[in-house]
Short mmCIF file of C-alpha atoms and ligand atoms in Angstrom, two decimals:
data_model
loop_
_atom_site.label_atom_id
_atom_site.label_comp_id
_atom_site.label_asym_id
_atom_site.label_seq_id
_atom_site.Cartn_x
_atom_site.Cartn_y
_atom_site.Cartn_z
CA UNK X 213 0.00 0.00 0.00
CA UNK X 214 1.21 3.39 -0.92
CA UNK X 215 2.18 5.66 2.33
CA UNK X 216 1.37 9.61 2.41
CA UNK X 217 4.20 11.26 3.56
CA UNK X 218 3.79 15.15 4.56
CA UNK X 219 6.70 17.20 4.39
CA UNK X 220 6.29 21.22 5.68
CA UNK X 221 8.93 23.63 4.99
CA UNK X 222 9.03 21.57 1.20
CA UNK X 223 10.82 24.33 -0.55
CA UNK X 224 13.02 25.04 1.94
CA UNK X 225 16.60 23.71 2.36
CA UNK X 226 16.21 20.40 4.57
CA UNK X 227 13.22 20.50 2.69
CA UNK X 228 15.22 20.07 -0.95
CA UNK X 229 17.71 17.31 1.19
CA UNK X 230 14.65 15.20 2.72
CA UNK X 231 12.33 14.57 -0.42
CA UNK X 232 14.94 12.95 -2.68
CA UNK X 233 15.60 10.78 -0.31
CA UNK X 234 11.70 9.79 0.92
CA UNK X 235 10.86 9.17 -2.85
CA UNK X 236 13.92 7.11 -3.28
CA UNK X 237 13.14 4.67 -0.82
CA UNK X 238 15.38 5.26 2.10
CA UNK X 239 12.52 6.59 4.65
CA UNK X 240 10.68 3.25 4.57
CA UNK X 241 12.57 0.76 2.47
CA UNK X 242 13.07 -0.33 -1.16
CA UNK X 243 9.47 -2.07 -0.94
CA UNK X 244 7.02 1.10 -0.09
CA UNK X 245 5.45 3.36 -2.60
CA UNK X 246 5.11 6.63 -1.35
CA UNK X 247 3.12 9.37 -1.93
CA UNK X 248 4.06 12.89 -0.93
CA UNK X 249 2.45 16.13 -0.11
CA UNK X 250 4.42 19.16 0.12
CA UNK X 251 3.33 22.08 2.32
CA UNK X 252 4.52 25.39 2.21
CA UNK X 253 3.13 29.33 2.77
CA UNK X 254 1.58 30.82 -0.49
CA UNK X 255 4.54 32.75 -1.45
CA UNK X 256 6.82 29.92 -1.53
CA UNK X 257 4.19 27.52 -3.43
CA UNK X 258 6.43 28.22 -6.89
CA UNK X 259 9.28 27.33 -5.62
CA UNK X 260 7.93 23.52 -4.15
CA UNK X 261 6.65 23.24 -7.41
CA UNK X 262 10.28 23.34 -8.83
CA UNK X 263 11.39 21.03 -6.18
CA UNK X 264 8.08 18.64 -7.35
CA UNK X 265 9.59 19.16 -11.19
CA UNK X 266 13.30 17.81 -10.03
CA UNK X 267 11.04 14.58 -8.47
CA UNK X 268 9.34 13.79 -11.50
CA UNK X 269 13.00 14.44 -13.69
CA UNK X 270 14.47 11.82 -11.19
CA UNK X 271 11.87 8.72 -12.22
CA UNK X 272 11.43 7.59 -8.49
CA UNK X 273 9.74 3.97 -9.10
CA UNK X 274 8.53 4.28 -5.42
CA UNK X 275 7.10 7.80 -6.09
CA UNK X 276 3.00 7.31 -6.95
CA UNK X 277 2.47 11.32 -6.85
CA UNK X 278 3.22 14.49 -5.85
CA UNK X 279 0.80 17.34 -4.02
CA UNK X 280 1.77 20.90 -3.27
CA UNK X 281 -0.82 22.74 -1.26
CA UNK X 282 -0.39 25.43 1.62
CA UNK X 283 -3.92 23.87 3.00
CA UNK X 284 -2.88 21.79 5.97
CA UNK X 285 -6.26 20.51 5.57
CA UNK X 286 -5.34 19.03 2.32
CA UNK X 287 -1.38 18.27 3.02
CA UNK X 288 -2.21 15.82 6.02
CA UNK X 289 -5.71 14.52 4.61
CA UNK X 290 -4.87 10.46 5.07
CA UNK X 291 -1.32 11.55 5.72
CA UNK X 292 0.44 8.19 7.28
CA UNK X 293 3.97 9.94 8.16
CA UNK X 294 4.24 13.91 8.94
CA UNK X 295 7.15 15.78 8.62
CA UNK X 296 7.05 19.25 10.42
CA UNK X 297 10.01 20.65 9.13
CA UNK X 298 8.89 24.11 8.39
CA UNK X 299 8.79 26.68 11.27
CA UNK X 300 9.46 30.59 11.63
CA UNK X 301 13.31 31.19 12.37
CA UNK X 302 14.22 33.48 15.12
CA UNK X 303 14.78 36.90 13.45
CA UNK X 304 16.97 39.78 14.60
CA UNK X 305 15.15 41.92 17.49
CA UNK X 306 12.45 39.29 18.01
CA UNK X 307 12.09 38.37 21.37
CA UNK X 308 11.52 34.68 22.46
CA UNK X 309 8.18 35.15 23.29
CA UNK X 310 7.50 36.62 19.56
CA UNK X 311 9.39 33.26 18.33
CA UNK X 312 7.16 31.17 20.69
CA UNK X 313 3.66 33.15 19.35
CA UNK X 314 4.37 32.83 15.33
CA UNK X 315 5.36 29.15 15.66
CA UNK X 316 2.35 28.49 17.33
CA UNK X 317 0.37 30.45 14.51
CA UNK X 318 1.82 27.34 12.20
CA UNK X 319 2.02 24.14 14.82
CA UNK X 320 -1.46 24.57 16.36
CA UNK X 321 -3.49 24.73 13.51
CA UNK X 322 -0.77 21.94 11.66
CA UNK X 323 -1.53 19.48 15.15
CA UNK X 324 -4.98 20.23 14.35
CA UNK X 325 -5.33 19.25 10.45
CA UNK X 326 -3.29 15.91 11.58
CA UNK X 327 -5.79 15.67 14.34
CA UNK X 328 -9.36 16.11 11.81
CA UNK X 329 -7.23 14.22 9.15
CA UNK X 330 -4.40 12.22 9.79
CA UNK X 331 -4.57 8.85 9.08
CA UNK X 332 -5.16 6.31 12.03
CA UNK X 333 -1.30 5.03 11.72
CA UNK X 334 -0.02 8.80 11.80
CA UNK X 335 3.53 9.03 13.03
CA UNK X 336 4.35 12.83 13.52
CA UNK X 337 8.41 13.87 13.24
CA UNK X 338 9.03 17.91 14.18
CA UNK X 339 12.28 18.74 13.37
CA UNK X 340 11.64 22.96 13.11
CA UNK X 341 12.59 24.72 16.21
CA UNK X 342 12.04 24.71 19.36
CA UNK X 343 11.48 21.77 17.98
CA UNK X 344 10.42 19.57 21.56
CA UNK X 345 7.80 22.83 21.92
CA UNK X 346 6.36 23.16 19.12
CA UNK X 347 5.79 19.02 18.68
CA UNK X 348 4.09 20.02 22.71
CA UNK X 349 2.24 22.45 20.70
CA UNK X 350 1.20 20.37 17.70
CA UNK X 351 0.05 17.58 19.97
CA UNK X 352 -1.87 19.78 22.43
CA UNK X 353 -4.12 20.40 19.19
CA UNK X 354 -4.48 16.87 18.63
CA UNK X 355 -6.58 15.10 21.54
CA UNK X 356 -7.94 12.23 19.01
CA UNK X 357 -4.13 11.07 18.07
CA UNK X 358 -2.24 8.95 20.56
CA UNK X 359 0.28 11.18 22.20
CA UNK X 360 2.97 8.90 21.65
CA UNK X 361 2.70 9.60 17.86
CA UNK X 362 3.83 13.10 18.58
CA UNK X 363 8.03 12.93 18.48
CA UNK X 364 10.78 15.67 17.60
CA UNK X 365 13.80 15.40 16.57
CA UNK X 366 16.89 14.93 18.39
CA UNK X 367 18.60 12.36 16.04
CA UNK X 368 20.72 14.90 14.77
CA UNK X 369 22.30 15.48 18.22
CA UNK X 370 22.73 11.68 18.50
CA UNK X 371 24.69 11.56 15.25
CA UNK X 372 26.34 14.64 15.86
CA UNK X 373 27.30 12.56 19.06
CA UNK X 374 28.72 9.54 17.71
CA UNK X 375 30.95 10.87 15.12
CA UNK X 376 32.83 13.02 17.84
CA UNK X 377 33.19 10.11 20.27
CA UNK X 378 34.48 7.75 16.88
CA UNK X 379 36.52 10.04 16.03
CA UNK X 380 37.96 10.79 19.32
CA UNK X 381 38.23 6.87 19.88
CA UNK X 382 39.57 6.27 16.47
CA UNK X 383 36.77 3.37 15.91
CA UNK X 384 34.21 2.92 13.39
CA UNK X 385 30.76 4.67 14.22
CA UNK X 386 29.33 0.70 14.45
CA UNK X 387 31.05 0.05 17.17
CA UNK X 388 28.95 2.53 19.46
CA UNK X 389 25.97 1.45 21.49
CA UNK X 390 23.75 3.02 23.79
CA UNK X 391 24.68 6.20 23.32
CA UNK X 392 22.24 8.72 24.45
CA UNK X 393 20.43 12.75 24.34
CA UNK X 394 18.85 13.63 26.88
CA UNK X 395 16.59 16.63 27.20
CA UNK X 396 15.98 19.62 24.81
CA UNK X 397 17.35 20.56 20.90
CA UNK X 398 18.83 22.99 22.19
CA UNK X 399 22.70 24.00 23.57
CA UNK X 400 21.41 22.65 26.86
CA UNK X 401 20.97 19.01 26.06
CA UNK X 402 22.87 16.32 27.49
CA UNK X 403 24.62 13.65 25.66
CA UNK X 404 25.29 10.96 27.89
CA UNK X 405 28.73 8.51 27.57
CA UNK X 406 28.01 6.90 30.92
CA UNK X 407 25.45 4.21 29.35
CA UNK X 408 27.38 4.02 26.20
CA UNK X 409 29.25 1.44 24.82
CA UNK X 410 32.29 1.27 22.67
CA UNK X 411 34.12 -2.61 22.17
CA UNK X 412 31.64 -3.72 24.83
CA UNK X 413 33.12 -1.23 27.67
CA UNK X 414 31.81 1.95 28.88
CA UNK X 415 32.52 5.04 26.85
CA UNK X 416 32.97 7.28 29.51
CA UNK X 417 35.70 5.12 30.97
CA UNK X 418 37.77 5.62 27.81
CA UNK X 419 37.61 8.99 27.40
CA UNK X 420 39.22 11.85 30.03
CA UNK X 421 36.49 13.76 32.06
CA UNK X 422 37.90 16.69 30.81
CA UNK X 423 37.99 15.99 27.12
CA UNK X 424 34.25 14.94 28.00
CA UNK X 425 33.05 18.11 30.27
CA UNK X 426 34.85 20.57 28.42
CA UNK X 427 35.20 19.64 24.35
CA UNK X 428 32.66 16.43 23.78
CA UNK X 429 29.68 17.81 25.19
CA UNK X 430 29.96 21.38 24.15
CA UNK X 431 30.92 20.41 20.97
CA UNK X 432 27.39 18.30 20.52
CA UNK X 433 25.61 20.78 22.39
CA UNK X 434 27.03 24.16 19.91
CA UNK X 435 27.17 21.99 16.73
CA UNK X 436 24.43 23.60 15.23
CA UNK X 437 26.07 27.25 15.54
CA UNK X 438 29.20 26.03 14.39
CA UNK X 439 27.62 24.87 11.07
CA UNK X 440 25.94 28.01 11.03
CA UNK X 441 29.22 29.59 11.31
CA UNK X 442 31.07 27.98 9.22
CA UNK X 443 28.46 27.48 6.44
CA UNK X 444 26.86 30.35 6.68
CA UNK X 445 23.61 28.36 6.33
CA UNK X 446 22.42 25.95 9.28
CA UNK X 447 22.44 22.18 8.74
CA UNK X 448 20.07 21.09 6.09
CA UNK X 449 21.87 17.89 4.83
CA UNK X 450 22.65 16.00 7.86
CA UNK X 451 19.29 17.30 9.40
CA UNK X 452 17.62 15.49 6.29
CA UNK X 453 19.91 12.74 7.04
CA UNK X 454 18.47 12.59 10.70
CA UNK X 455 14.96 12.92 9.95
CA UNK X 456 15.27 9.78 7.56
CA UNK X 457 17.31 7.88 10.54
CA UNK X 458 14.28 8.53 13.04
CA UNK X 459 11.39 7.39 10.78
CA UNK X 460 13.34 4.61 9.60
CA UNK X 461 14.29 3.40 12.86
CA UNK X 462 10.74 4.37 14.38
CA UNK X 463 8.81 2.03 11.53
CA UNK X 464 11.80 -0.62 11.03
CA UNK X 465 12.84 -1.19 14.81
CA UNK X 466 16.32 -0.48 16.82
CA UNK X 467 18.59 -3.09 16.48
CA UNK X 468 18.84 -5.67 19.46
CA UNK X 469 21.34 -4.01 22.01
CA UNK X 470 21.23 -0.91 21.06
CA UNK X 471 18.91 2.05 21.58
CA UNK X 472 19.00 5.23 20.12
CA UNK X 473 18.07 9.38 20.93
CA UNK X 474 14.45 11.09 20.06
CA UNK X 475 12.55 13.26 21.78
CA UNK X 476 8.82 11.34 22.88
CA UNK X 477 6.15 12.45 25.52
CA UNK X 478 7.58 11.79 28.94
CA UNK X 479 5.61 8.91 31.06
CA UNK X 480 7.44 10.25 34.07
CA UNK X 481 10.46 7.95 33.42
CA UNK X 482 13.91 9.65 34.99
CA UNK X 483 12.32 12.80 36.89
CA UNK X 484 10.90 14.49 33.65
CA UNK X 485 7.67 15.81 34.25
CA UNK X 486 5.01 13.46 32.32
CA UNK X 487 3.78 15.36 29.10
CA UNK X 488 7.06 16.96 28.53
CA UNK X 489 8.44 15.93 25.10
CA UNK X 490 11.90 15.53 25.77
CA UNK X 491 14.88 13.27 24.51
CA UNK X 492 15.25 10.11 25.64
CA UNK X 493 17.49 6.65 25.03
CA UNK X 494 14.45 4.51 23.54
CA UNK X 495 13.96 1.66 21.26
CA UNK X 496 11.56 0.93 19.11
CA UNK X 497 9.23 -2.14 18.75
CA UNK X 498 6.78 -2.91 16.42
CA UNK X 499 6.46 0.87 15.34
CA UNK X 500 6.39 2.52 18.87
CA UNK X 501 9.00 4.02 21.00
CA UNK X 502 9.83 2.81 24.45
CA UNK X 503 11.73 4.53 26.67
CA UNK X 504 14.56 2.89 27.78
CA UNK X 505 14.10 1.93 31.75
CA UNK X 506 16.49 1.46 35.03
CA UNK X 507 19.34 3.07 33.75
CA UNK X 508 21.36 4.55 36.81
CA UNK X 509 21.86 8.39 36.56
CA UNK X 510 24.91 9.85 38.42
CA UNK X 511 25.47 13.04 39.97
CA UNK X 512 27.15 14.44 36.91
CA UNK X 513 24.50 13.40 34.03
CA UNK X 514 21.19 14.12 36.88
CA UNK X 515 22.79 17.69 36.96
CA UNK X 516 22.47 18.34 33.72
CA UNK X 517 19.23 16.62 32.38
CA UNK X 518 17.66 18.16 34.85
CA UNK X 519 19.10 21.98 33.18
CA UNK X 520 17.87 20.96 30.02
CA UNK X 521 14.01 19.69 31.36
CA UNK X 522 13.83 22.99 33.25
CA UNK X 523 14.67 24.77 29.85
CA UNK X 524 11.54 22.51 28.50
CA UNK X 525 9.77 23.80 31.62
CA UNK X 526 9.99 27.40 31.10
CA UNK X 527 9.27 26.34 27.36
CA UNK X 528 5.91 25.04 28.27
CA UNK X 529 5.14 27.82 30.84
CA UNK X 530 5.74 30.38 28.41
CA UNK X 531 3.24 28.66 25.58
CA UNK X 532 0.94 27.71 28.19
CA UNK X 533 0.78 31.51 28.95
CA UNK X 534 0.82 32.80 25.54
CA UNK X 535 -2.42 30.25 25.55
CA UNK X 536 -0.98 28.28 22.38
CA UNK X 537 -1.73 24.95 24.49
N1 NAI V 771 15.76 19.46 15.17
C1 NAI V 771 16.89 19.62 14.53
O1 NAI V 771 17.87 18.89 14.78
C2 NAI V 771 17.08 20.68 13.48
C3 NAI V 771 16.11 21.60 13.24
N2 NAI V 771 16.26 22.58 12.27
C4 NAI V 771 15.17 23.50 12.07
O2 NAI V 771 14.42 23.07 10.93
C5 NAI V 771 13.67 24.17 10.41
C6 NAI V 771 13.76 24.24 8.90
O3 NAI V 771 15.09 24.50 8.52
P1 NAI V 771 15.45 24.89 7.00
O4 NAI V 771 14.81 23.96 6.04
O5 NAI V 771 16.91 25.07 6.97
O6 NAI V 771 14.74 26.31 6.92
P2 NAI V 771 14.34 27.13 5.60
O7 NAI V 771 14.11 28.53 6.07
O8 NAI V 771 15.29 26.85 4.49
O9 NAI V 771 12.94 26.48 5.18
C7 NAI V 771 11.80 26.58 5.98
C8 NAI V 771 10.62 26.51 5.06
O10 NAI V 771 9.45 26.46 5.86
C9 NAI V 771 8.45 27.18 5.18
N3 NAI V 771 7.36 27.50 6.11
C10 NAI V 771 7.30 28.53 6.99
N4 NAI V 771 6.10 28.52 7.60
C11 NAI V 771 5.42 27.48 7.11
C12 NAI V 771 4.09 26.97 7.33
N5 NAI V 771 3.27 27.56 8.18
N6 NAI V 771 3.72 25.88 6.63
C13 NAI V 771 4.54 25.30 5.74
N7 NAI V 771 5.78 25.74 5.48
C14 NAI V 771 6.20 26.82 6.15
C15 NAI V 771 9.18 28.40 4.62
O11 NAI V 771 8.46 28.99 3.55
C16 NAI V 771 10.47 27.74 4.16
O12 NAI V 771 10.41 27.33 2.80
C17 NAI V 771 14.20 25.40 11.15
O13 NAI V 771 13.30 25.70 12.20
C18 NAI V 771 15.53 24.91 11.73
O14 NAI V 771 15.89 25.64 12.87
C19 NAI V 771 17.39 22.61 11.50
C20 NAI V 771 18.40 21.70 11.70
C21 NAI V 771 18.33 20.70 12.73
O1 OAA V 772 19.94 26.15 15.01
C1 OAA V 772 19.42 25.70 13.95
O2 OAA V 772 18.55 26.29 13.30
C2 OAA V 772 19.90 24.38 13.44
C3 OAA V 772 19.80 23.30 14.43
O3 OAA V 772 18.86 23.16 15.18
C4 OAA V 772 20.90 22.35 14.46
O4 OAA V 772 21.76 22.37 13.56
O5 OAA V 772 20.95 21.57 15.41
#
């Protein structure tokens, strides 16, 4: 059966690094037609349709059609797999509240069009930011959809994550396990070494705490500014890249013995607040996300998950007051 997959933001740049890939097969495998709808705001309507022209020039066999609309009404109509990639940037002079208020202008009414007409099955990725508040957002619109459907990305942290530690290490990325973000997308999350293993051992324990504390997790944490820096552009390829990673892993299962990093609704697990969509280690089963249980938190990683769920915290107060949930 062919799968709808929703993609906002189309024409924009993780937009023009995501679709190639969905039509091509590597979002759900080499065996799934797909179907895609692209959403975008009026003005930029021209330029999806280019993007939908460079589909059609590429033959996808997977690819059954193509719909550009800026009617979330119409983009998520019998949608199976949402991607909420579009969101209002943060813009010079705007204050946070301002950033909070426009991107819940496009994630409320978004949460409710998947809500009125989603398919059953829908699996909702946000990767625009504040990405963990405005998935909070999108799902507080959506009471008839099962809150666990309702993830954002933090993938691209976990990634981000490995390669430093590899590299550091000098081992392939395949021999990491368990590797985990906790927390926000944001400078304050928390990738955690003390669960991970590298050769079977703990990663922590072959690393210096000070190569750790001061270059591994700032360097995670800032990697998105650097980019910025350095590119002049923020990351739009390996973002695509990550957004592909969590769907496939979320429909095609974690491997046994290993977990990996997304944001989901809290339960409660670990201290966060239940209803908080932070990042967690989690696997995935049969198409849903568990959180991973009994892991033993030290001093060191309690101190700073708990920074990074009071950033979520404040995040929530301040929609909650702005009434956008
Ligand atoms: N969670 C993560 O790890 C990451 C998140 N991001 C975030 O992803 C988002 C998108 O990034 P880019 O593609 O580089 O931005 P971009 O500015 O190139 O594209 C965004 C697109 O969204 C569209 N858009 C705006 N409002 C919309 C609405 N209401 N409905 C549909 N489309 C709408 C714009 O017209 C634009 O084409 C940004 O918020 C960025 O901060 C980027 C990298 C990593
Ligand atoms: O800051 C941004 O817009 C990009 C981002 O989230 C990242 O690269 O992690």
């Amino acid at each position: 059966m062919t799968v709808k997959v929703t993609v906002t933001g189309a024409a924009g740049q993780i937009g023009y690094a995501l679709l190639f890939r969905i039509a091509s097969g590597q979002l759900l495998g080499a065996e799934t037609p797909v179907s895609l709808s692209l959403l975008e705001i009026t003005p930029a309507l021209k330029a999806a349709e280019g993007t939908a022209m460079e589909l059609d020039d590429c033959a996808f066999p997977l690819l059954q059609g193509i719909e550009i609309t800026d009617d979330p009404n119409v983009a998520f109509d019998g949608t199976n797999v949402a991607l909420l990639v579009g969101a209002r940037p943060r813009t010079a002079g705007m204050e946070r509240g301002d950033l909070l208020s426009a991107n819940g202008g496009i994630f409320g009414p978004q949460g409710r069009a998947i809500n009125d007409h989603a398919a059953d099955d829908v699996r909702v990725l946000v990767v625009g930011n504040p990405a963990n508040t405005n998935a909070l957002i999108a799902r507080s619109h959506a009471p008839d959809v099962p809150a666990d459907r309702f993830t954002a990305m933090t993938r691209l942290d976990h990634n981000r994550a490995l390669s430093q530690l590899a590299a550091k290490l000098q081992v392939p990325v395949t021999e990491i396990r368990k590797l985990s973000i906790w927390g926000n997308h944001s400078p304050t999350m928390y990738p955690d070494l003390y669960h991970a293993e590298v050769g079977g051992k703990i990663a922590a324990e072959q690393v210096d705490g000070e190569w750790l504390r001061d270059t591994f997790i700032p360097t995670v944490a800032k990697r998105g500014a650097a980019i910025i820096e350095a590119r002049g552009a923020s990351s739009a390829a390996s973002a695509a890249n990550a957004a592909i990673d969590h769907v496939h892993t979320w429909v095609h299962g974690t491997p046994s013995g290993d977990w990996t990093s997304a944001a989901v609704v809290s339960d409660g697990s670990y201290g966060v607040p239940e209803g908080l969509i932070s990042s967690f280690p989690v696997t995935s089963t049969g198409g849903h996300w568990e959180i991973v249980q009994g892991l033993a938190i030290d001093a060191f990683s309690r101190e700073r998950i708990d920074l990074s769920v009071r950033e979520l915290l404040d995040e929530r107060d301040a929609v909650q007051a702005l009434g956008l949930i």
